[in-house]
Each structure stands twice: as C-alpha cells, then as structure tokens.
Tab-separated table of C-alpha atoms in Angstrom:
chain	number	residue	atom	x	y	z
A	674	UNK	CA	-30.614	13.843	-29.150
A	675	UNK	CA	-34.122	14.231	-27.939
A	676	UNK	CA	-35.379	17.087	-25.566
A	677	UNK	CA	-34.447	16.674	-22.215
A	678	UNK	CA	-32.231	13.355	-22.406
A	679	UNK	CA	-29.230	13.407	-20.412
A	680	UNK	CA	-25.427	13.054	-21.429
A	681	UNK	CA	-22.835	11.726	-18.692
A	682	UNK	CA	-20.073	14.000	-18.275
A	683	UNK	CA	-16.988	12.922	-16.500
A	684	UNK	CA	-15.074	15.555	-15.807
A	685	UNK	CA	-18.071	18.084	-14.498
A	686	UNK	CA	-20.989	16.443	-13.743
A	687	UNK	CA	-24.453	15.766	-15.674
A	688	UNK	CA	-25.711	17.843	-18.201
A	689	UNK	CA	-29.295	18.167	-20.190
A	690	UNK	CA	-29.432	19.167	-23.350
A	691	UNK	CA	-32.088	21.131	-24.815
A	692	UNK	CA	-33.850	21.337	-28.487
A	693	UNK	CA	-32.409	25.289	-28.298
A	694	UNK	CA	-28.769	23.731	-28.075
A	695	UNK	CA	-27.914	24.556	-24.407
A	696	UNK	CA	-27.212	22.565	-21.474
A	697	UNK	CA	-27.757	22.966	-17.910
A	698	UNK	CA	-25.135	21.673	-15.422
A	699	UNK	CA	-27.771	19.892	-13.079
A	700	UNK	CA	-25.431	18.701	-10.186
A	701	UNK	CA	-21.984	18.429	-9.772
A	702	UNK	CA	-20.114	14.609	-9.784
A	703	UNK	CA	-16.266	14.221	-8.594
A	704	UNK	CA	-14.287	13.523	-11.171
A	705	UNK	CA	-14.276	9.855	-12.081
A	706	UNK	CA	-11.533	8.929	-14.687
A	707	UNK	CA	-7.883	10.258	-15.127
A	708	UNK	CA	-6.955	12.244	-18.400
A	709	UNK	CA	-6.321	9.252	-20.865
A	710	UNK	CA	-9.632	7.027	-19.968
A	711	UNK	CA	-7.071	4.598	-18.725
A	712	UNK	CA	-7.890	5.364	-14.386
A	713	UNK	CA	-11.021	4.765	-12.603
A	714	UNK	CA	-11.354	7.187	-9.794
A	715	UNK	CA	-13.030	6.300	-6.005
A	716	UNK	CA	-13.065	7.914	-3.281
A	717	UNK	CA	-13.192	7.359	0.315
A	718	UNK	CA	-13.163	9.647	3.462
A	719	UNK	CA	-11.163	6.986	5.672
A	720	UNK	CA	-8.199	7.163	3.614
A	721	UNK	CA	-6.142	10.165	5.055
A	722	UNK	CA	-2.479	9.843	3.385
A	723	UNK	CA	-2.648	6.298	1.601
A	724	UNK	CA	-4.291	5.251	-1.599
A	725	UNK	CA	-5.070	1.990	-3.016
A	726	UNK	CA	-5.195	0.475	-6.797
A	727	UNK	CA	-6.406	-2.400	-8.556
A	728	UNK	CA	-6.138	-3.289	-11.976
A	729	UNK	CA	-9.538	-4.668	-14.006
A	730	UNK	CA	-7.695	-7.076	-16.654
A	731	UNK	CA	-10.656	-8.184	-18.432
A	732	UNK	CA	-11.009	-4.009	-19.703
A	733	UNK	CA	-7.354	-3.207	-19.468
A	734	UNK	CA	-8.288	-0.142	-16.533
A	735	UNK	CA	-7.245	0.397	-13.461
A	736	UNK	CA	-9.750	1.287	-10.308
A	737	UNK	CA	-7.653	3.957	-7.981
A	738	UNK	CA	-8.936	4.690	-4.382
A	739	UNK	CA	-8.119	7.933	-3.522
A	740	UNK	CA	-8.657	9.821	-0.239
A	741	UNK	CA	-11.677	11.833	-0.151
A	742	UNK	CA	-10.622	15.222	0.126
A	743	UNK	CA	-8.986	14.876	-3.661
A	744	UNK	CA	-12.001	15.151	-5.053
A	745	UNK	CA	-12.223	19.071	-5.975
A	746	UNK	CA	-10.692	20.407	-8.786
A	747	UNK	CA	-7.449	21.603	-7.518
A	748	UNK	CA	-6.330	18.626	-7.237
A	749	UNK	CA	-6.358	17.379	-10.631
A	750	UNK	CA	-2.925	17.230	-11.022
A	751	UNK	CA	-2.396	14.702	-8.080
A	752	UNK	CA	-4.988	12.558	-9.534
A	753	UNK	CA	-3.510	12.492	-12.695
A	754	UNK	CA	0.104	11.794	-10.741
A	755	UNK	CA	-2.133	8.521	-9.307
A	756	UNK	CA	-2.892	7.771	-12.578
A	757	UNK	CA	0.300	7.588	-13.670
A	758	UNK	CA	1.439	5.844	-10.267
A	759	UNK	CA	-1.484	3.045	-10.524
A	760	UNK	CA	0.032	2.421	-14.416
A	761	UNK	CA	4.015	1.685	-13.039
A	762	UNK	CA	2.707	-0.118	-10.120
A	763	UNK	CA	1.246	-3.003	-12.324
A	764	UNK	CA	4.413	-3.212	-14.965
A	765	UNK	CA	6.950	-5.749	-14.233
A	766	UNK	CA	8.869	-5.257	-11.173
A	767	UNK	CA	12.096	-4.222	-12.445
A	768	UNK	CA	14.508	-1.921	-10.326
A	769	UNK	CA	13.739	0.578	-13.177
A	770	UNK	CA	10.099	0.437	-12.484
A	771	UNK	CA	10.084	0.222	-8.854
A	772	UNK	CA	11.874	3.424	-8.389
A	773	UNK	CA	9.633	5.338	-10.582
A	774	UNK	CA	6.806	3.741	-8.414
A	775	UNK	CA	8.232	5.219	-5.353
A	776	UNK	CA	9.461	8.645	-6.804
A	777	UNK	CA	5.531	9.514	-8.019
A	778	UNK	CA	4.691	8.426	-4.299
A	779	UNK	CA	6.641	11.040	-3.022
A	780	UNK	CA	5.504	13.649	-5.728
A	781	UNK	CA	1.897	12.684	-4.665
A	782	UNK	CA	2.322	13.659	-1.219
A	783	UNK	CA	4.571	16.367	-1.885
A	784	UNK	CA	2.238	18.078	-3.971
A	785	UNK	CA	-0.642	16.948	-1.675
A	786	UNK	CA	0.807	18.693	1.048
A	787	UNK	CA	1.054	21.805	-1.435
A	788	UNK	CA	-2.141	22.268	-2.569
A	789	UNK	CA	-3.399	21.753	1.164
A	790	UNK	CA	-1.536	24.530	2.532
A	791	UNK	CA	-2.319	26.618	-0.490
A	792	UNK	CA	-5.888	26.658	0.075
A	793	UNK	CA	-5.499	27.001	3.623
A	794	UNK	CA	-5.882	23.560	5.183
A	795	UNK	CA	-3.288	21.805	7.748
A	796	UNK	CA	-0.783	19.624	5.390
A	797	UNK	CA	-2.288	15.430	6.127
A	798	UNK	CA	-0.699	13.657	8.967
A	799	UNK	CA	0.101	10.016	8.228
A	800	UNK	CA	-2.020	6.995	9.807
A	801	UNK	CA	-0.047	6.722	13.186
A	802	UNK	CA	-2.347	5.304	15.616
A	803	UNK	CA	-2.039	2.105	16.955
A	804	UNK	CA	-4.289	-0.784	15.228
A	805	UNK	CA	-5.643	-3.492	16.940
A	806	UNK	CA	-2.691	-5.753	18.253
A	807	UNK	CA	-3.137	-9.360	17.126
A	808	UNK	CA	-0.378	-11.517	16.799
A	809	UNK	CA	-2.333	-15.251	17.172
A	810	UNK	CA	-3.712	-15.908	13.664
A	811	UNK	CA	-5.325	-18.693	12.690
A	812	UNK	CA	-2.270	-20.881	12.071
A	813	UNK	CA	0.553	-19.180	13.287
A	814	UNK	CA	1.533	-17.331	16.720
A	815	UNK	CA	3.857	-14.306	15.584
A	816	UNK	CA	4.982	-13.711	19.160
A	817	UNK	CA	6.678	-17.155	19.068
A	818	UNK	CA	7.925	-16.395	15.720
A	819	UNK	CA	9.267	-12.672	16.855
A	820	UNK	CA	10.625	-14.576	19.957
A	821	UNK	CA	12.860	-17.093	18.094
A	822	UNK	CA	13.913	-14.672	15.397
A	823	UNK	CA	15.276	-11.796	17.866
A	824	UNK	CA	17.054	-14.184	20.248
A	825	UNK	CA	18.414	-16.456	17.301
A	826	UNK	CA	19.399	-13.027	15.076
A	827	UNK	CA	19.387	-9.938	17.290
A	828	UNK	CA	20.245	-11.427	21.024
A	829	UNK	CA	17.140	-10.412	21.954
A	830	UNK	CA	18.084	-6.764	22.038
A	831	UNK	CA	14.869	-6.189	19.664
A	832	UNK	CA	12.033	-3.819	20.809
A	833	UNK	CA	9.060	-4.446	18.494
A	834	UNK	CA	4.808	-5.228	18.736
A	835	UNK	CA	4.283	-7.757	16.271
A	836	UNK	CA	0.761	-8.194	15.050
A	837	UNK	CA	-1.325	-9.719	11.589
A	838	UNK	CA	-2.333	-7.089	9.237
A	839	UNK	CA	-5.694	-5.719	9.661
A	840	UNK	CA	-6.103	-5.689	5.774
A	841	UNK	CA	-7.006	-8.374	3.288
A	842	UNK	CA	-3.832	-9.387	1.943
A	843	UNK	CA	-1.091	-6.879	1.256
A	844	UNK	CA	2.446	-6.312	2.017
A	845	UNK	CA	4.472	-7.125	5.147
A	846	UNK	CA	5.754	-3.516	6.779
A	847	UNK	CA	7.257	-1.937	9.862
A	848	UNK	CA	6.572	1.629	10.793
A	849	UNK	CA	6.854	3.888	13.587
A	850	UNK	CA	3.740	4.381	15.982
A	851	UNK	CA	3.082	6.405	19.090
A	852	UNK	CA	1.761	4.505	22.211
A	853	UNK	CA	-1.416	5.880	23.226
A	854	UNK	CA	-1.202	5.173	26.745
A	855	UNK	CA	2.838	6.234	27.272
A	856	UNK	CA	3.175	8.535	24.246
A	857	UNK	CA	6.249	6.688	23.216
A	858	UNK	CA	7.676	5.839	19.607
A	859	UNK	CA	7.286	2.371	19.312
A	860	UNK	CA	8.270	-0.320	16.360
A	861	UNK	CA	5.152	-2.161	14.630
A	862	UNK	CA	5.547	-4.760	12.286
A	863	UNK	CA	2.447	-5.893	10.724
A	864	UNK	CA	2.954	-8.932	9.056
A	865	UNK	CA	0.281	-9.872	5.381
A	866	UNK	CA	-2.374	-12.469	6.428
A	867	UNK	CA	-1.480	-14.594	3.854
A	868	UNK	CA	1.174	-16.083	5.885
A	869	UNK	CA	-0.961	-17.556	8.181
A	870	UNK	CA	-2.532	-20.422	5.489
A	871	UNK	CA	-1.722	-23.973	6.305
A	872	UNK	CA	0.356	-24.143	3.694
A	873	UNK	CA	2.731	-22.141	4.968
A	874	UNK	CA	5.709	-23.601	6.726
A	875	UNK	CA	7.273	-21.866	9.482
A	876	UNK	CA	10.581	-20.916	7.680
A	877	UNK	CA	8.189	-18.900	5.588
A	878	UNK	CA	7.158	-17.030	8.528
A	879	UNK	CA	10.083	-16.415	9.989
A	880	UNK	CA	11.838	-15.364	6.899
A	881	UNK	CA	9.166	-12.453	6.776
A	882	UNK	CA	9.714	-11.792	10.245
A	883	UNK	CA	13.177	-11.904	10.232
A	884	UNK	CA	13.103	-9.356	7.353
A	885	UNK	CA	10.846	-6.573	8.597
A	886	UNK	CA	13.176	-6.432	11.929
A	887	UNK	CA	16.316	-6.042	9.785
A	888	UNK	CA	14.546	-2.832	9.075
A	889	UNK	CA	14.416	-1.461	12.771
A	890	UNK	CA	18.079	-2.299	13.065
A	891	UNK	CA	19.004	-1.357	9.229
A	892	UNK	CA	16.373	2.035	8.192
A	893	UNK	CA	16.453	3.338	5.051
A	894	UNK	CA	19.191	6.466	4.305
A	895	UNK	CA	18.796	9.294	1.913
A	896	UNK	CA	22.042	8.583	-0.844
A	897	UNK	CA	22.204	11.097	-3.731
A	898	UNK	CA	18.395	12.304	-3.376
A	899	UNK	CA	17.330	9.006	-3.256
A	900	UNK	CA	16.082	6.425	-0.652
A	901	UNK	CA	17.571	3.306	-0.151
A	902	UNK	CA	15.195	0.631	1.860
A	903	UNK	CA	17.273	-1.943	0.859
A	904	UNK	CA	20.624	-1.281	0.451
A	905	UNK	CA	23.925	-3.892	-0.096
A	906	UNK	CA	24.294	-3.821	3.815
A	907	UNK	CA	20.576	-4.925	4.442
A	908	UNK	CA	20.787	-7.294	0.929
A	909	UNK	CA	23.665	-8.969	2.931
A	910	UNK	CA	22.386	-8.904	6.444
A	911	UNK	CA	18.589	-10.457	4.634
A	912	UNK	CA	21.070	-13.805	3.198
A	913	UNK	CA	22.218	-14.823	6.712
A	914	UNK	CA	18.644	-15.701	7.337
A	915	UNK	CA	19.192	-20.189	7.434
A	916	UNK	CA	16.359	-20.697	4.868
A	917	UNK	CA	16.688	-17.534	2.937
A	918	UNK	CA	16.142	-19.091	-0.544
A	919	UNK	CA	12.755	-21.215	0.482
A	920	UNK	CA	11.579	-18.441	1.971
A	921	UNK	CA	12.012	-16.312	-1.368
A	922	UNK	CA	10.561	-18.996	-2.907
A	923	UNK	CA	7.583	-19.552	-1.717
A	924	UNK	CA	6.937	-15.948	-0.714
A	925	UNK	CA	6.759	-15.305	-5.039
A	926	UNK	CA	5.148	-18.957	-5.896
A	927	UNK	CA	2.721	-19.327	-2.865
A	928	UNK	CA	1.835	-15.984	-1.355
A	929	UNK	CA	0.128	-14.359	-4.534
A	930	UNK	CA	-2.117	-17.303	-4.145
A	931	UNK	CA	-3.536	-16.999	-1.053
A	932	UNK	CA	-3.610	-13.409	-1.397
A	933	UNK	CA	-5.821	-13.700	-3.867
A	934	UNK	CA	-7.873	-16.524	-2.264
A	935	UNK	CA	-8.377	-13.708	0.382
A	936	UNK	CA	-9.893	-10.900	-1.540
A	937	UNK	CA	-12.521	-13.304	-3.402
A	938	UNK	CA	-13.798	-14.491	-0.148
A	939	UNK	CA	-13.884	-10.920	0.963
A	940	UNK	CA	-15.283	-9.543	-2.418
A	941	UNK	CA	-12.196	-7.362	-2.207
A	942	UNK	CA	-13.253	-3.659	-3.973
C-alpha cells in the first residue's frame, strides 16, 4: 500500500498507513457492523428505547437502527445482542422463534439499563407521550370501527383513544400513555396504516380492532418467567370475533402487500 492511502476500519475508525509501517488513528467512526459481518449498524438520536431492522436480501445483511447513545464502546455487547435479535426476527415465525425474539428484547433493555446506570446515566424511559390522535384515515374512520366493536363485544364498557399509526407500515399495538393535559393513564391503540387501503373490507378492520382491545381487557401475565401476550384465554376470547378466519386471512395474504407498497412510496430506510 502506497504512502499515505487510507484503510477503512470498522470497528475504530480510519487509519493511514505509512511507508515506516505505522498508522495513525485520524478520527474516530461508531461502530458500523456487528461481530460476524452479518449486521449493519445506524444510528439515530430520536430513538430512545426502540430499535428498528430491515433485512437487505439481495446481500443476505441486515441494516439495524439503533438508538444513538449505543454508539460508544461499552455497549458492544448490546449491539451484538441486536445483532443476534435482527437475525431471529427474519426466520420463520415459529413459536420457537418468536420467543427467542422476545427474550433478546428483554436482554437488550435489561442490559441497556445496566450499562446506563453503570456509567452514571438515568436508566431510558420508554416513548410515553401522546402522538398525534388521528383516527379518520383515508378509507376508514376507526372511531366508528372502535364504536361498533366495544358495544357489539365489550357493552361499551371500553375506555380507549383509537388512532392510525404515525409510522409507515408496522404492527397494530396498544400501550399505556399518560394524558398530558389530566396526567391520567390512558389506553392507545394505534392501529398499522395498511388497513386503511381500499382493498380492505371492514371485517378486516374490525378484526384488528377487535383484537388490540382484547388486550386492555385480557394483559399479558408473567407464567414461569415468561410472558404470555396471548394466552389460551385471549386465543379463545380472539375466535368469538364473527369473521375471525377472513380476517386472519387477509391480514397474512393482503397486509404484507400494502405494507410494502407503503415503504417504496416513502423510500422507507
């Protein structure tokens, strides 16, 4: 190698080499790929306690989004905990693999938390604010749907804000927020935009629907270590939704689909 050319390295930074042999560490780079060349690393200061993968088919990697503070080096093992996270997440979606998935969650924060408090920073406080409410989309009104399926299902005993996910695609959830303006828990369920295609039928909807309040009525319990989100009581309580098995149906044949139609107009990543 001629004098003064330069040699990526990407787990330290850039180095030049010399004609005497040595090199100079000329500025310092985050680290950019897990252990095994298999993980692309990014980072971004807006995530807090959340991180986000993608898998790159055509070159068999995997892009991870990590928050920003995991960039120094004592966090190396939590990357490499990602790493191993973004690799289950894409398998097939067995029981099996789905577990593992959400053990090494719970390791990453765990150990997140850890490191934080050993080098004397406040442990990271989940995402609880309040996003922006908006429960007309562009084909369906969720406050009709949420309307139908409490009174229909739950007698209308429900307490819930319904609104479409601020993110391109994604899953369906409901979580626990604070009001701002009463300082009240509240329920949020925050349903995946690709629900609200034309090609969705209703009973799509509300299957969705109905399933994310099960979980305010059903929430998940801690059985031998482990926790259950969906348990034999919720499977059972899911099946007395009328159109359970179109809703299934089209939720695996149809949503991918238009999840994906999402994130190429959006350039996703």
């Amino acid at each position: 190698m001629s004098e003064g050319a330069f040699q990526t390295d990407l787990f330290g930074g850039i180095k030049r080499f010399f004609s005497g042999g040595e090199s100079e560490k000329v500025e310092e780079a985050p680290p950019q790929i897990s252990g095994d060349g298999t993980v692309l690393f990014r980072y971004a200061d807006r995530l807090k306690k959340s991180i986000r993968c993608r898998k790159k088919n055509f070159e068999n990697l995997y892009e991870l989004e990590l928050p920003g503070y995991m960039k120094t080096e004592e966090f190396y093992p939590v990357r490499e905990l990602a790493a191993e996270w973004a690799r289950v997440t894409f398998k097939r979606k067995t029981a099996s693999n789905k577990q593992k998935s959400r053990d090494l969650l719970a390791r990453i924060w765990k150990a997140t938390d850890q490191i934080l408090t050993d080098i004397g920073q406040k442990p990271v406080i989940g995402n609880t604010r309040f996003p922006p409410i908006r429960p007309v989309g562009n084909v369906h009104d969720l406050n009709k749907v949420f309307a139908a399926i409490n009174e229909t299902y739950f007698q209308g005993e429900l307490q819930a804000r319904i609104t479409w996910s601020n993110r391109v695609g994604g899953l369906s959830f409901h979580s626990k927020r604070t009001d701002p303006l009463t300082g009240e828990e509240v329920n949020l369920i925050s349903i995946s935009r690709g629900y609200d295609f034309e090609n969705c039928p209703l009973y799509a909807v509300f299957g969705v629907v109905y399933h994310e309040c099960l979980h305010i009525v059903i929430p998940p319990v801690m059985e031998n270590g482990r926790r259950i989100v969906h348990g034999k009581n919720f499977r059972q309580r899911e099946r007395r939704y009328i159109y359970y098995e179109q809703w299934i149906k089209w939720h695996k044949e149809v949503l991918p689909k238009n999840i994906r139609m999402m994130r190429r107009a959006k350039n996703f990543w």
